[in-house]
PDB file of C-alpha atoms and ligand atoms in Angstrom:
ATOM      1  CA  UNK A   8       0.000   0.000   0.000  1.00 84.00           C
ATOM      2  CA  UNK A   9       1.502   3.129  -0.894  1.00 93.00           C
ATOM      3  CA  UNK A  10       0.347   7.068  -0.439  1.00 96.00           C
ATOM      4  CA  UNK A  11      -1.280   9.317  -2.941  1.00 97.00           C
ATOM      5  CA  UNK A  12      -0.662  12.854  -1.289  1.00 98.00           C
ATOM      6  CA  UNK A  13      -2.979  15.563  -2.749  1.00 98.00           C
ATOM      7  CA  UNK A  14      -2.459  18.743  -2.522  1.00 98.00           C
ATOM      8  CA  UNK A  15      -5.105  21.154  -2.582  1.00 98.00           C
ATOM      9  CA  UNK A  16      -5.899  24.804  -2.786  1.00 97.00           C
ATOM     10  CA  UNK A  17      -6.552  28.155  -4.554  1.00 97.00           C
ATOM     11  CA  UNK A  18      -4.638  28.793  -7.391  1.00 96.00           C
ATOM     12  CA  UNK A  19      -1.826  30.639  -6.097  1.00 96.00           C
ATOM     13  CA  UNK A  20      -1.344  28.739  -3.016  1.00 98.00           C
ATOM     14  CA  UNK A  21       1.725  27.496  -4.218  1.00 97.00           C
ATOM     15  CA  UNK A  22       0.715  23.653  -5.097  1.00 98.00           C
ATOM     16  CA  UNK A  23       2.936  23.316  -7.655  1.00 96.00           C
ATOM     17  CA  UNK A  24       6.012  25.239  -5.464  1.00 96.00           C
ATOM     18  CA  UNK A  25       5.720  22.855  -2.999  1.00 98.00           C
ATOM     19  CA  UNK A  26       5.094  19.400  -4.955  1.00 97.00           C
ATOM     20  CA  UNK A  27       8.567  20.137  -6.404  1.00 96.00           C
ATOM     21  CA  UNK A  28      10.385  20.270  -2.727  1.00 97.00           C
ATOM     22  CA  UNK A  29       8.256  17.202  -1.689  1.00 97.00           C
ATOM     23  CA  UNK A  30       9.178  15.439  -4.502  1.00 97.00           C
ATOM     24  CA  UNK A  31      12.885  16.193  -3.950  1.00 96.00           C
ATOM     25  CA  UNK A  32      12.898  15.819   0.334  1.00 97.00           C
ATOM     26  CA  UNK A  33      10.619  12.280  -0.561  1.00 96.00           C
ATOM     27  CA  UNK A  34      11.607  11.011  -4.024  1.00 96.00           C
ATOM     28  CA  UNK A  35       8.166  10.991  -4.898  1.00 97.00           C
ATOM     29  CA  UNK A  36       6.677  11.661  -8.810  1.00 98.00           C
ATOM     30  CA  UNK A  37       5.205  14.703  -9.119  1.00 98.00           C
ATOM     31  CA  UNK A  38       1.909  14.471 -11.411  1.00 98.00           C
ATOM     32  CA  UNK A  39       0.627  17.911 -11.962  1.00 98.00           C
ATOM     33  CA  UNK A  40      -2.510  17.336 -14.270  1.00 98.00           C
ATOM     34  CA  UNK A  41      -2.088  21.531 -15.465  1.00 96.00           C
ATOM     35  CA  UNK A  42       1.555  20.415 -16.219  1.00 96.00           C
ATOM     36  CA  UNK A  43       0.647  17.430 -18.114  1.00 97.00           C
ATOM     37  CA  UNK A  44      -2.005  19.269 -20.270  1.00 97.00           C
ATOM     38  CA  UNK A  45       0.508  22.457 -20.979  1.00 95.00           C
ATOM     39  CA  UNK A  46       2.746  20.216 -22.411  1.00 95.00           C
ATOM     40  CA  UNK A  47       0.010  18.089 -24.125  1.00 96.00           C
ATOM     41  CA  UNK A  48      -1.190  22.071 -25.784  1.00 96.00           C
ATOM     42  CA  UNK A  49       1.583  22.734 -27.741  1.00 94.00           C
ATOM     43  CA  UNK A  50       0.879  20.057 -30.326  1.00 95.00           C
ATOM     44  CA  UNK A  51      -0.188  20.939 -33.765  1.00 96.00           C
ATOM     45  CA  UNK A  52      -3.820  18.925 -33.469  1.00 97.00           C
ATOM     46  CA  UNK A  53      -7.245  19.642 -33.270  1.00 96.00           C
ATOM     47  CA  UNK A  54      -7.234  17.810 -29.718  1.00 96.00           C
ATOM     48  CA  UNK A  55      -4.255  20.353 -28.670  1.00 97.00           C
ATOM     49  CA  UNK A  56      -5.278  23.586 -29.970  1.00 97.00           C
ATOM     50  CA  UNK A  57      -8.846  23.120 -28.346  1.00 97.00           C
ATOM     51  CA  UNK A  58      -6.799  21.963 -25.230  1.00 97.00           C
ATOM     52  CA  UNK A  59      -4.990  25.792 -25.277  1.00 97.00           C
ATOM     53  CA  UNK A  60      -8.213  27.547 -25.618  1.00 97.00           C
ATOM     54  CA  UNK A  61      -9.525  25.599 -23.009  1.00 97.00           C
ATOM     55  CA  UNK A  62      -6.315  26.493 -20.445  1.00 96.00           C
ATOM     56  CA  UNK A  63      -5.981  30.237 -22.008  1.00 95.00           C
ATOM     57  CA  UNK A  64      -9.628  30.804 -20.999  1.00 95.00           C
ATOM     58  CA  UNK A  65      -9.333  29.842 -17.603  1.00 95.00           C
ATOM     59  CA  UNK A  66     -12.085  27.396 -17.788  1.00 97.00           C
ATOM     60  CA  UNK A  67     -11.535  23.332 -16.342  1.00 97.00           C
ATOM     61  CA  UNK A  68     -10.898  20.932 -19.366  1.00 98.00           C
ATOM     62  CA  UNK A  69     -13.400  18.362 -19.771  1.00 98.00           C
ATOM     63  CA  UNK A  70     -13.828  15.411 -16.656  1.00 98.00           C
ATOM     64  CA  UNK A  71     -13.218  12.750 -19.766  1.00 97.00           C
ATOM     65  CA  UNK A  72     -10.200  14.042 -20.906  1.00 97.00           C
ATOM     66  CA  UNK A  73      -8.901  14.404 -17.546  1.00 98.00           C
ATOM     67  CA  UNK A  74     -10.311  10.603 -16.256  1.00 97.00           C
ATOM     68  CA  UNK A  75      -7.351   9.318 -19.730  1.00 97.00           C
ATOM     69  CA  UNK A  76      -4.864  11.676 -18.812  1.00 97.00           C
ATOM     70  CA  UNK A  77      -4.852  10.702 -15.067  1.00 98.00           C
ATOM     71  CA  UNK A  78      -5.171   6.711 -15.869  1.00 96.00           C
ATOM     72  CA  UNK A  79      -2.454   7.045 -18.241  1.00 96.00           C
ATOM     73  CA  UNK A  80      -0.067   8.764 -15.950  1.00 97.00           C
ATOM     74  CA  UNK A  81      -0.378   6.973 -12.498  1.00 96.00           C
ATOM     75  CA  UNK A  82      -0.225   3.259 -14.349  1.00 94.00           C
ATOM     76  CA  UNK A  83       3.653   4.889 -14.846  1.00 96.00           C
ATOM     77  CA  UNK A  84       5.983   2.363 -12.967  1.00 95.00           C
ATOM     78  CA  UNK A  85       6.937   5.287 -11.131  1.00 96.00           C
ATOM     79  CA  UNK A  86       3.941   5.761  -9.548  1.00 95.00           C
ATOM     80  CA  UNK A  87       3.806   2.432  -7.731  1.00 93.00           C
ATOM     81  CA  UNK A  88       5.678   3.695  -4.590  1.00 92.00           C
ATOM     82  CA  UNK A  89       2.959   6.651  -4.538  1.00 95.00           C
ATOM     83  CA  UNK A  90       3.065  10.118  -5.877  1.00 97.00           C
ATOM     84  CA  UNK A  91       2.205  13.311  -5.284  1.00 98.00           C
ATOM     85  CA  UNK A  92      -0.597  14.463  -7.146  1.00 98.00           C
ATOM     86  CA  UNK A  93      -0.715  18.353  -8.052  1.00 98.00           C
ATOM     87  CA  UNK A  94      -4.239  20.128  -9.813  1.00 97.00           C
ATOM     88  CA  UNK A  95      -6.211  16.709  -9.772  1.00 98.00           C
ATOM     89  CA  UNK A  96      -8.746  15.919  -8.761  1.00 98.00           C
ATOM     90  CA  UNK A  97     -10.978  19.388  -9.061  1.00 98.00           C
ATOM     91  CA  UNK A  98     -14.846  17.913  -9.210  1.00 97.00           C
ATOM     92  CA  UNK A  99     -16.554  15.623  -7.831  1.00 96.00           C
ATOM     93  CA  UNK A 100     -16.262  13.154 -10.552  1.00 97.00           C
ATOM     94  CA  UNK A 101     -12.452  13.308 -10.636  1.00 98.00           C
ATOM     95  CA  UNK A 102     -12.789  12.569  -6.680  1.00 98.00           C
ATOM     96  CA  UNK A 103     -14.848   9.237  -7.335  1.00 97.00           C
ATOM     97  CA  UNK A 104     -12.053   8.126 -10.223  1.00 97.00           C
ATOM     98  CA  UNK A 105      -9.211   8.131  -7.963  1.00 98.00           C
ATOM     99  CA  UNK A 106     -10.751   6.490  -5.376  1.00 97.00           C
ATOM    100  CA  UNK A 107     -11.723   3.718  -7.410  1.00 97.00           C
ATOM    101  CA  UNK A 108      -8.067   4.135  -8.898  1.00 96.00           C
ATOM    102  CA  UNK A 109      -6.569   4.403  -5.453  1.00 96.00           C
ATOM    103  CA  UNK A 110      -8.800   1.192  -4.533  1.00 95.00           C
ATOM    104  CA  UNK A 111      -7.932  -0.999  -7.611  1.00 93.00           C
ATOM    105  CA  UNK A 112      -3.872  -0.390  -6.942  1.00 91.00           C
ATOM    106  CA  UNK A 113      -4.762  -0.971  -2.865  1.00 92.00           C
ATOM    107  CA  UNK A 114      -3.330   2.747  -2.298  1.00 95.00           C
ATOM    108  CA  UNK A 115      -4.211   5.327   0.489  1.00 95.00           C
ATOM    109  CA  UNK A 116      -5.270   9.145  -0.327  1.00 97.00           C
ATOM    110  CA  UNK A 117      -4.049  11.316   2.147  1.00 97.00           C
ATOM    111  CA  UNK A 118      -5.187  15.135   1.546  1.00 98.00           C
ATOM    112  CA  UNK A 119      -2.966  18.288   2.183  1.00 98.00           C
ATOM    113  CA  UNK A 120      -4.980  22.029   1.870  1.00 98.00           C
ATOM    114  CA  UNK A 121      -2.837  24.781   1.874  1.00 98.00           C
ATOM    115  CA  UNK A 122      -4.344  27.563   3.272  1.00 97.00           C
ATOM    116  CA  UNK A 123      -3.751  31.489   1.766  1.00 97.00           C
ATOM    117  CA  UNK A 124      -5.728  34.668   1.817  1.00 96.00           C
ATOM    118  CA  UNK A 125      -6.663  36.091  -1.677  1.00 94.00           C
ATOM    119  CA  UNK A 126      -4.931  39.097  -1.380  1.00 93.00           C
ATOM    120  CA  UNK A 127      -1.181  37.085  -1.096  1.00 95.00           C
ATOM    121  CA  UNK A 128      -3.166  34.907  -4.145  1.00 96.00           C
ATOM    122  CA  UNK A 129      -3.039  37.570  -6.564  1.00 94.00           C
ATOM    123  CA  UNK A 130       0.200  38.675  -5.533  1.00 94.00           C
ATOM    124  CA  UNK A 131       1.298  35.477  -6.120  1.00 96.00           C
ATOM    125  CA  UNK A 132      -0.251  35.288  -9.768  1.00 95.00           C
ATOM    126  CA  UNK A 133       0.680  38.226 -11.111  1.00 93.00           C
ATOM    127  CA  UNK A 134       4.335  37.720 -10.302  1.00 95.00           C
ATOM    128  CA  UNK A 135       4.931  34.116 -11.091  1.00 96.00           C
ATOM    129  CA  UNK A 136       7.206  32.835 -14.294  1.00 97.00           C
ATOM    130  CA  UNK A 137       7.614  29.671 -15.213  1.00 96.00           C
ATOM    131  CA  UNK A 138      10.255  27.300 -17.267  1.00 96.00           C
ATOM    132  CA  UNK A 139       8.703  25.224 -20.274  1.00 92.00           C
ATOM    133  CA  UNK A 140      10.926  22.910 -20.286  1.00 94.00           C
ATOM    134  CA  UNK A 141      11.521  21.810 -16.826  1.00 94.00           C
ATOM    135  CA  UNK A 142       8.414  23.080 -15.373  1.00 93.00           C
ATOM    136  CA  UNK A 143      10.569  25.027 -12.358  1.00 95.00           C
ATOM    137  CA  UNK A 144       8.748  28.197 -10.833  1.00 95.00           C
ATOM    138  CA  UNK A 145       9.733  31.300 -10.308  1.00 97.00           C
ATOM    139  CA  UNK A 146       8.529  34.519  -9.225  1.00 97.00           C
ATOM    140  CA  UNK A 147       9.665  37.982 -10.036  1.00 96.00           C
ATOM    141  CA  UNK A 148       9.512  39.034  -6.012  1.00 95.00           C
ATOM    142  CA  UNK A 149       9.408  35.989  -4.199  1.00 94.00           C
ATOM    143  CA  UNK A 150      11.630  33.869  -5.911  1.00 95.00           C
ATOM    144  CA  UNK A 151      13.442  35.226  -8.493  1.00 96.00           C
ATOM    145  CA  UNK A 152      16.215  33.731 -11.166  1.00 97.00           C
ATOM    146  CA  UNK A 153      19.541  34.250 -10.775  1.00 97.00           C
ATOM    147  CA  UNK A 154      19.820  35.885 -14.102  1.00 97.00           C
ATOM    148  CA  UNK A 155      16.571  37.798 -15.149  1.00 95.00           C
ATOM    149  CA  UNK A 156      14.188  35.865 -16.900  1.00 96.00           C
ATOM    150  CA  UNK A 157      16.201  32.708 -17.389  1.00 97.00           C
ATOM    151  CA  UNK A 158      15.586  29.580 -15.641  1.00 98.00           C
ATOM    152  CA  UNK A 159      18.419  28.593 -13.258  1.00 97.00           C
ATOM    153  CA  UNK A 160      18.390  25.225 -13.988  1.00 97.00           C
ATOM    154  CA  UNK A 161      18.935  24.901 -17.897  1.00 96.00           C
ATOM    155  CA  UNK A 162      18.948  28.416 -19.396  1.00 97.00           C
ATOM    156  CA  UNK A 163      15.792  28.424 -20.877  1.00 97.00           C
ATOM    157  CA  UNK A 164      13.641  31.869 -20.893  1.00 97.00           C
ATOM    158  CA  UNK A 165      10.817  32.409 -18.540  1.00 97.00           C
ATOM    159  CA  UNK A 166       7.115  32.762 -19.521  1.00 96.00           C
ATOM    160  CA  UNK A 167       4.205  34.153 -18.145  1.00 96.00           C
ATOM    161  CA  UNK A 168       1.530  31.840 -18.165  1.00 94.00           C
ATOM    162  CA  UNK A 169      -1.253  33.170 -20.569  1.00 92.00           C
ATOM    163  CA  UNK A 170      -3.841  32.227 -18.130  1.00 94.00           C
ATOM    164  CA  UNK A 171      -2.272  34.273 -15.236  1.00 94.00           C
ATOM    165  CA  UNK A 172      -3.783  37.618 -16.542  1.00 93.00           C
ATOM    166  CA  UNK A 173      -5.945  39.413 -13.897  1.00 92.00           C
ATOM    167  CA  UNK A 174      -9.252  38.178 -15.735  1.00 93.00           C
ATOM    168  CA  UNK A 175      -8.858  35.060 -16.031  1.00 95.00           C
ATOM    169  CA  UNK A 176      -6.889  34.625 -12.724  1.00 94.00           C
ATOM    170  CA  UNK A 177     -10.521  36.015 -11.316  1.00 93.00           C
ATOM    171  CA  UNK A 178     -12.453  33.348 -13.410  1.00 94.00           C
ATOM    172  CA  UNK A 179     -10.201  30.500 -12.262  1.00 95.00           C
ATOM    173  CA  UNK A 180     -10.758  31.377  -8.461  1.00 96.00           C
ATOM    174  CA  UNK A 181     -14.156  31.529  -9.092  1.00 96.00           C
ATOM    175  CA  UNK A 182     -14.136  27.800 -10.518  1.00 96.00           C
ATOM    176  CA  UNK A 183     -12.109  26.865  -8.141  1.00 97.00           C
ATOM    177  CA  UNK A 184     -14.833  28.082  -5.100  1.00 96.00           C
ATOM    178  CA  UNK A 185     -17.630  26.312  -7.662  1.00 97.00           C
ATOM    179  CA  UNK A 186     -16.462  23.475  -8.142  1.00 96.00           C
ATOM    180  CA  UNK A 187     -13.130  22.224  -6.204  1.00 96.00           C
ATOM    181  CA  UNK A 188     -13.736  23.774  -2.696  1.00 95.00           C
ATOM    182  CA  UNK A 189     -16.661  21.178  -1.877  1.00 95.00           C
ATOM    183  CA  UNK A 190     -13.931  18.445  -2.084  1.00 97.00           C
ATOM    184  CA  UNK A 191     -12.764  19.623   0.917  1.00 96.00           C
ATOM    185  CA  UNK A 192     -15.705  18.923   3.155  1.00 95.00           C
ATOM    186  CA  UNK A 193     -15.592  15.459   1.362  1.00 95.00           C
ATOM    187  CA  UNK A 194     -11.988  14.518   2.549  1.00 96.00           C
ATOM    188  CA  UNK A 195     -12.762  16.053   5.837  1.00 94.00           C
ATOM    189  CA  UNK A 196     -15.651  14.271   6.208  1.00 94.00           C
ATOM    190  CA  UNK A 197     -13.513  10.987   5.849  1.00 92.00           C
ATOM    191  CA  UNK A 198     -11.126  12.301   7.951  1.00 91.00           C
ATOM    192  CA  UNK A 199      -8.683  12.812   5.073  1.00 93.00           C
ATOM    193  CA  UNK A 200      -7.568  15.813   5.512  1.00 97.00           C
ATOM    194  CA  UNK A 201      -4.885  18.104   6.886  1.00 97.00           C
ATOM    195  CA  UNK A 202      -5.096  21.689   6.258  1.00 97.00           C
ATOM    196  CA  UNK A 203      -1.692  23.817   6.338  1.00 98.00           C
ATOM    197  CA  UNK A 204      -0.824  27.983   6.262  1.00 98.00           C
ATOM    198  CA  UNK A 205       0.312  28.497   3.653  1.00 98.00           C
ATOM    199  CA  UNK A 206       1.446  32.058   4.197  1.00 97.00           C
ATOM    200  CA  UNK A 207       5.194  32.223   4.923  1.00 96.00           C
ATOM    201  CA  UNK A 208       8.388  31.517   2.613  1.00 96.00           C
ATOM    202  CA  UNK A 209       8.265  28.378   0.931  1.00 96.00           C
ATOM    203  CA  UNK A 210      10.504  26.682   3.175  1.00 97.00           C
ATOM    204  CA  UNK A 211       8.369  27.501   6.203  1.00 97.00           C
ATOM    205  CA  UNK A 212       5.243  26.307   4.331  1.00 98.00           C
ATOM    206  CA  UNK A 213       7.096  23.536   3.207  1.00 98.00           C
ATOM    207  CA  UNK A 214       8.963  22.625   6.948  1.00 98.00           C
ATOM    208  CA  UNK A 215       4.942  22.100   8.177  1.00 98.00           C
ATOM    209  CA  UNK A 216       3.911  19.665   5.199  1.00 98.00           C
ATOM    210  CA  UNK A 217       7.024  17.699   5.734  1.00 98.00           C
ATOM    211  CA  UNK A 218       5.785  16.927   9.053  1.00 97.00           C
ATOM    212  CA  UNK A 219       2.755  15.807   7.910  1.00 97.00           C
ATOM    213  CA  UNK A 220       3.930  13.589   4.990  1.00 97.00           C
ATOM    214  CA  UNK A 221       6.861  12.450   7.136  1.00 96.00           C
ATOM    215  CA  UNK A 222       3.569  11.151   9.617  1.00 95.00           C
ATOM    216  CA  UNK A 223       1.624   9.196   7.020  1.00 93.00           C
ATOM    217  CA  UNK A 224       4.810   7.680   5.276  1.00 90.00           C
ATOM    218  CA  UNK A 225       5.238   5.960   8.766  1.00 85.00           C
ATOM    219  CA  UNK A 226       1.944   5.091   8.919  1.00 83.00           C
ATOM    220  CA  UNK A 227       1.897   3.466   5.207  1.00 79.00           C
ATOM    221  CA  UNK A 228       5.409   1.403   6.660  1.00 78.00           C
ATOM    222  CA  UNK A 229       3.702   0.277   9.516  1.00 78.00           C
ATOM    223  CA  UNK A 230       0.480  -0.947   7.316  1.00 77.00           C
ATOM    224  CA  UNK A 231       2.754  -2.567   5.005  1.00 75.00           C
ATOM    225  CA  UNK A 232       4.687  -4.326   7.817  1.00 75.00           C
ATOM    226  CA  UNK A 233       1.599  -5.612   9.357  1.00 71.00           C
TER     227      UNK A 233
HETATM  228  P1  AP5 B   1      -2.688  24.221 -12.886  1.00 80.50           P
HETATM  229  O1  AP5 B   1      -1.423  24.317 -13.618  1.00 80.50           O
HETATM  230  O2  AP5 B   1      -2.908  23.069 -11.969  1.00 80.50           O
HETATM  231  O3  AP5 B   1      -2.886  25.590 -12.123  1.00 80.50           O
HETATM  232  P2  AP5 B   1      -3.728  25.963 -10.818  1.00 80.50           P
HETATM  233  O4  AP5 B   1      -4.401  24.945 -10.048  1.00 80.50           O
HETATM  234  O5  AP5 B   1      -4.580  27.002 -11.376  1.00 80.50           O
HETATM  235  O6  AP5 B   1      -2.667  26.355  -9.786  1.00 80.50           O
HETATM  236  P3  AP5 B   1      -1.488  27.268 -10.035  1.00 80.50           P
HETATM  237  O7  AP5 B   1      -0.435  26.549 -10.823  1.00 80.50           O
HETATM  238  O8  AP5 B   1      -1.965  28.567 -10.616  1.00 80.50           O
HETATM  239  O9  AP5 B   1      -1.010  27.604  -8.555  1.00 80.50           O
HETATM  240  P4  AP5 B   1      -0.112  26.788  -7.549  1.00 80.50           P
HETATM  241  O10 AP5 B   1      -0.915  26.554  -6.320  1.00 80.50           O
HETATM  242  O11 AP5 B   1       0.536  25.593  -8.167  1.00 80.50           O
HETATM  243  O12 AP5 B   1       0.975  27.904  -7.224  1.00 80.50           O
HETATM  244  P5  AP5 B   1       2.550  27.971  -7.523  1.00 80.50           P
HETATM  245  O13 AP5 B   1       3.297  26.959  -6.716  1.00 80.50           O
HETATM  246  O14 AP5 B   1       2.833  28.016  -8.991  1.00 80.50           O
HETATM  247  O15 AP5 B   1      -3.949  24.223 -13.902  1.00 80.50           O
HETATM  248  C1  AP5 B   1      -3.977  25.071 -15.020  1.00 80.50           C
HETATM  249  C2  AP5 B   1      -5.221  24.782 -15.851  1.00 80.50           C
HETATM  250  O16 AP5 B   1      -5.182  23.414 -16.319  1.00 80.50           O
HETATM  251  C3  AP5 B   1      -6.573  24.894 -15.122  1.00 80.50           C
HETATM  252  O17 AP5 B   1      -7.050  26.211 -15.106  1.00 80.50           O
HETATM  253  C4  AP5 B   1      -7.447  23.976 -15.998  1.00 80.50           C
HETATM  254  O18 AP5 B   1      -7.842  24.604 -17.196  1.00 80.50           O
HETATM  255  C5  AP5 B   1      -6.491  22.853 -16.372  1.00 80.50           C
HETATM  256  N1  AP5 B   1      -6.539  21.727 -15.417  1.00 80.50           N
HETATM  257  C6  AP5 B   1      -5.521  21.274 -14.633  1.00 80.50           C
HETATM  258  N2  AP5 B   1      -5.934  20.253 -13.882  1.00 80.50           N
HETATM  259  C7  AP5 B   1      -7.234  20.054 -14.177  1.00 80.50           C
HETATM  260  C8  AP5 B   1      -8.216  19.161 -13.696  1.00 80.50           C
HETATM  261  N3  AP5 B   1      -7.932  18.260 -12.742  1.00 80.50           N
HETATM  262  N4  AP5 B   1      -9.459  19.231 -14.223  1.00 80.50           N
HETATM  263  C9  AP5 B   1      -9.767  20.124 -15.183  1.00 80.50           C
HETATM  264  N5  AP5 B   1      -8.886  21.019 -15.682  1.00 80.50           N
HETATM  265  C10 AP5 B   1      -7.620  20.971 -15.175  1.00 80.50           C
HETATM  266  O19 AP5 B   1       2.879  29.407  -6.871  1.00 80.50           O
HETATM  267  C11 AP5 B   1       2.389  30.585  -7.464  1.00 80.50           C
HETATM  268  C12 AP5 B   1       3.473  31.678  -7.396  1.00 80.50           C
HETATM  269  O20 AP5 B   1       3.702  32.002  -6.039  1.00 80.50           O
HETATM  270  C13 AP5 B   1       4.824  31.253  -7.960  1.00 80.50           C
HETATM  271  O21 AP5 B   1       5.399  32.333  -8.635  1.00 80.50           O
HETATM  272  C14 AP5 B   1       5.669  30.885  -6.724  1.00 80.50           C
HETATM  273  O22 AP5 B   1       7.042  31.148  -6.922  1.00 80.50           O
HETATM  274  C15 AP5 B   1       5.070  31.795  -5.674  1.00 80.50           C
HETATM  275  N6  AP5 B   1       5.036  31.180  -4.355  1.00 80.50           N
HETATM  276  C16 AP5 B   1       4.620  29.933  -4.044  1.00 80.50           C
HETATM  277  N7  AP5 B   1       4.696  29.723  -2.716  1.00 80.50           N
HETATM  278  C17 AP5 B   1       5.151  30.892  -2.183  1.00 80.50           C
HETATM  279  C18 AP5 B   1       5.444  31.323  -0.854  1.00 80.50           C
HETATM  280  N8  AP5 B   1       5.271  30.524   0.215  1.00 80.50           N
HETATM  281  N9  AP5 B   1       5.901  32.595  -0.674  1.00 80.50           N
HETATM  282  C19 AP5 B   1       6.074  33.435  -1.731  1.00 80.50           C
HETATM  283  N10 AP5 B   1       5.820  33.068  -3.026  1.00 80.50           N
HETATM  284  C20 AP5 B   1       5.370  31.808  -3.235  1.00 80.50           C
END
């Protein structure tokens, strides 16, 4: 039996931030579903070029096409010793997959909400650049590259995401209280769930989920020795 750690929260909150230091503290794959369909976007197809409107708008790409692309990726032989899953699942029906996902591979779902006010949110947003290639994040205040608008760890440029403009930053929070937030009271309800500040550097937000993945990893070695 092995852990499926979901992280949860407002865009902003700094999922994808902190996936990439548990992933490097816990040797865990990172499977960011907004990662995933970025890359799958820049195809020349039909399926791709609806897949960028879809992400540019703001709006949450379909529960089918997410239901393939998160099959697909935790089958992944790296994924048998858990993961850490970042932007999935966002409705209710992505909820009931992975369980029955989680179920069929005999795995646990442990949930992590990180907790910011919307103010810091936008802040966050407006400032953040990202690497293409390696998916690294930046940001102009918090976090910025050693060389201006390069990424530190291969040279690439940085980019602005196209859907971190003000508007549709406001339309994604506004799916995200729709749609994702109600999770929450279904992991807590199932006693699931941890919730976290996420306010702080990253390495303070990231000292407090340690402590809780640190936890449940012993708790997943003392099922398994059992
Ligand atoms: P996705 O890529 O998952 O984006 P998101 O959920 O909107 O979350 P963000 O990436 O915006 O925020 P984050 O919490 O990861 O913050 P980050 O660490 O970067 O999804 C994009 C799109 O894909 C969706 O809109 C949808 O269309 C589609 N999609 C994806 N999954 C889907 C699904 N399951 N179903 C349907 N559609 C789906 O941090 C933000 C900034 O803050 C960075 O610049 C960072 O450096 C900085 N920062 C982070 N932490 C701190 C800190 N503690 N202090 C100071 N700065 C910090």
């Amino acid at each position: 039996m092995s852990n499926i750690y979901v992280l949860m929260g407002p865009q902003g909150a700094g999922k994808g931030t902190q996936s990439q230091l548990l992933a490097d503290r816990f040797g865990l794959p990172i499977v960011a579903t907004g990662d995933i369909l970025r890359e799958m976007s820049r195809k020349d197809t039909p399926f791709a070029h609806h897949v960028k409107e879809v992400l540019a708008s703001g709006e949450l790409v379909s529960d089918d096409i997410l239901a393939k692309v998160i099959r697909d990726r935790l089958c992944l032989n790296d994924c048998v010793g858990g993961c850490i899953l970042d932007g999935f699942p966002r409705t209710l029906p992505q909820a009931l997959l992975l369980e029955k996902i989680a179920q069929e591979d005999g795995n646990r779902i442990v949930v992590i909400k990180i907790d910011v006010p919307r103010e810091l949110l936008l802040r966050r947003l407006s400032g953040r650049r990202i690497c293409k290639k390696c998916n690294s994040i930046y940001h102009v205040e918090f976090k910025p590259p050693k060389v201006d608008e390069v990424c530190d760890l291969d040279g690439e440029p940085l980019f602005t995401r196209p859907d971190d403009s003000i508007e549709v930053i406001q339309q994604r929070l506004q799916l995200y209280q729709e749609k994702t937030k109600p999770l929450l009271d279904y992991y807590g309800e199932s006693n699931r769930l941890y919730r976290v500040d996420g306010t702080g550097t990253p390495e303070n937000v990231f000292s407090r989920i340690a402590e809780i993945v640190a936890k449940e990893t012993n708790t997943e070695r003392g099922n398994a020795a059992q």
